[in-house]
């Protein structure tokens, strides 16, 4: 699971991975400029989509998908054990990922935080 925060002063979205998720994802955090964030949705059905080819990380079907994946020309970052808590963050002009699929404690609050932050950034 990850904790998503937004630093408005630095205009950054940060995903901080907790516990063993650091091991599964091979990352402790991701920092994405808010200007690259297009939006976020709560999408429990994302777990049924093909993940693509694992580049680095962990995939145990039905248990955990974590790390970097490539599907077609798309670069994805996954950290999901419980699909009911999955949030999909769409990125544009990102150097590393096109989408982040991340499990969070409160998907609705996380989506609201991201959507409000990018709306303020556009104003």
CSV table of C-alpha atoms in Angstrom, one decimal:
chain,number,residue,atom,x,y,z
A,1,UNK,CA,0.0,0.0,0.0
A,2,UNK,CA,1.1,3.6,-0.6
A,3,UNK,CA,0.4,7.0,0.9
A,4,UNK,CA,-0.2,9.6,-1.7
A,5,UNK,CA,0.6,13.3,-0.8
A,6,UNK,CA,0.7,16.5,-2.7
A,7,UNK,CA,3.2,19.2,-2.0
A,8,UNK,CA,1.7,22.4,-3.6
A,9,UNK,CA,4.8,24.5,-2.9
A,10,UNK,CA,7.0,22.1,-4.9
A,11,UNK,CA,4.1,21.1,-7.2
A,12,UNK,CA,4.8,17.4,-6.6
A,13,UNK,CA,2.7,14.3,-6.2
A,14,UNK,CA,4.5,11.8,-4.0
A,15,UNK,CA,3.6,8.1,-3.6
A,16,UNK,CA,5.4,6.7,-0.5
A,17,UNK,CA,5.4,2.9,-0.3
A,18,UNK,CA,4.9,1.3,3.0
A,19,UNK,CA,6.3,-1.9,4.6
A,20,UNK,CA,7.0,-4.8,2.3
A,21,UNK,CA,5.7,-2.8,-0.7
A,22,UNK,CA,9.1,-1.2,-0.9
A,23,UNK,CA,10.6,-4.6,-1.5
A,24,UNK,CA,7.8,-5.8,-4.0
A,25,UNK,CA,8.0,-2.5,-6.0
A,26,UNK,CA,11.8,-2.0,-5.8
A,27,UNK,CA,11.0,1.6,-4.8
A,28,UNK,CA,10.4,3.5,-1.6
A,29,UNK,CA,8.8,6.5,-3.3
A,30,UNK,CA,7.8,8.1,-6.6
A,31,UNK,CA,7.7,11.8,-7.2
A,32,UNK,CA,5.7,13.1,-10.1
A,33,UNK,CA,5.4,16.8,-11.1
A,34,UNK,CA,1.8,17.9,-10.8
A,35,UNK,CA,2.0,19.4,-14.3
A,36,UNK,CA,2.3,15.8,-15.5
A,37,UNK,CA,-0.8,14.5,-13.7
A,38,UNK,CA,-3.8,14.4,-15.9
A,39,UNK,CA,-6.2,12.8,-13.4
A,40,UNK,CA,-7.1,10.0,-11.1
A,41,UNK,CA,-9.9,7.4,-10.8
A,42,UNK,CA,-10.9,4.7,-8.3
A,43,UNK,CA,-10.9,1.6,-10.5
A,44,UNK,CA,-11.3,-1.8,-8.8
A,45,UNK,CA,-11.8,-3.4,-12.2
A,46,UNK,CA,-8.2,-2.5,-13.3
A,47,UNK,CA,-7.0,-5.8,-11.8
A,48,UNK,CA,-8.8,-7.7,-14.6
A,49,UNK,CA,-6.8,-5.9,-17.3
A,50,UNK,CA,-3.6,-7.5,-18.7
A,51,UNK,CA,-0.6,-6.1,-17.0
A,52,UNK,CA,1.8,-6.7,-19.8
A,53,UNK,CA,5.4,-7.7,-19.4
A,54,UNK,CA,7.1,-7.3,-16.0
A,55,UNK,CA,10.2,-5.2,-16.3
A,56,UNK,CA,11.0,-5.1,-12.6
A,57,UNK,CA,9.1,-6.1,-9.5
A,58,UNK,CA,6.7,-8.8,-8.4
A,59,UNK,CA,3.7,-10.5,-9.8
A,60,UNK,CA,1.9,-13.4,-8.0
A,61,UNK,CA,-1.5,-13.8,-9.7
A,62,UNK,CA,-4.3,-13.2,-7.2
A,63,UNK,CA,-1.9,-11.9,-4.5
A,64,UNK,CA,0.2,-9.0,-5.6
A,65,UNK,CA,1.2,-7.0,-8.7
A,66,UNK,CA,4.0,-4.5,-8.0
A,67,UNK,CA,6.7,-2.8,-9.9
A,68,UNK,CA,7.3,-1.7,-13.5
A,69,UNK,CA,5.3,-3.3,-16.4
A,70,UNK,CA,5.2,-2.6,-20.1
A,71,UNK,CA,2.1,-3.2,-22.2
A,72,UNK,CA,2.2,-2.2,-25.9
A,73,UNK,CA,3.9,1.2,-25.9
A,74,UNK,CA,2.6,2.0,-22.4
A,75,UNK,CA,4.8,2.1,-19.2
A,76,UNK,CA,2.9,1.2,-16.1
A,77,UNK,CA,3.7,1.2,-12.4
A,78,UNK,CA,1.7,-1.2,-10.2
A,79,UNK,CA,1.4,-1.6,-6.4
A,80,UNK,CA,-1.8,-3.5,-5.8
A,81,UNK,CA,-2.8,-6.4,-3.5
A,82,UNK,CA,-6.4,-5.4,-2.9
A,83,UNK,CA,-8.0,-4.3,-6.2
A,84,UNK,CA,-10.9,-2.7,-4.3
A,85,UNK,CA,-8.5,0.0,-3.2
A,86,UNK,CA,-6.8,0.6,-6.5
A,87,UNK,CA,-6.4,4.2,-7.8
A,88,UNK,CA,-5.3,4.8,-11.4
A,89,UNK,CA,-3.3,8.0,-11.9
A,90,UNK,CA,-3.0,9.1,-15.5
A,91,UNK,CA,0.2,10.9,-16.5
A,92,UNK,CA,1.1,13.1,-19.5
A,93,UNK,CA,4.6,14.1,-20.6
A,94,UNK,CA,6.0,11.7,-18.0
A,95,UNK,CA,9.5,10.6,-18.6
A,96,UNK,CA,9.0,7.2,-16.9
A,97,UNK,CA,5.3,6.1,-16.6
A,98,UNK,CA,2.1,6.6,-18.5
A,99,UNK,CA,-0.1,5.3,-15.6
A,100,UNK,CA,0.4,4.5,-11.9
A,101,UNK,CA,-1.9,1.9,-10.5
A,102,UNK,CA,-1.6,2.1,-6.8
A,103,UNK,CA,-3.4,0.7,-3.8
A,104,UNK,CA,-4.3,3.3,-1.1
A,105,UNK,CA,-6.1,3.2,2.2
A,106,UNK,CA,-8.9,5.5,1.1
A,107,UNK,CA,-9.4,5.6,-2.7
A,108,UNK,CA,-12.1,8.2,-2.8
A,109,UNK,CA,-10.1,10.7,-0.6
A,110,UNK,CA,-7.0,10.1,-2.7
A,111,UNK,CA,-8.8,10.7,-6.0
A,112,UNK,CA,-10.4,13.9,-4.5
A,113,UNK,CA,-7.0,15.1,-3.3
A,114,UNK,CA,-5.4,14.6,-6.7
A,115,UNK,CA,-8.3,16.1,-8.7
A,116,UNK,CA,-8.4,19.2,-6.5
A,117,UNK,CA,-4.7,19.6,-6.7
A,118,UNK,CA,-4.5,19.5,-10.5
A,119,UNK,CA,-7.6,21.8,-10.8
A,120,UNK,CA,-5.8,24.4,-8.6
A,121,UNK,CA,-2.6,23.9,-10.6
A,122,UNK,CA,-4.5,24.7,-13.9
A,123,UNK,CA,-6.0,27.9,-12.5
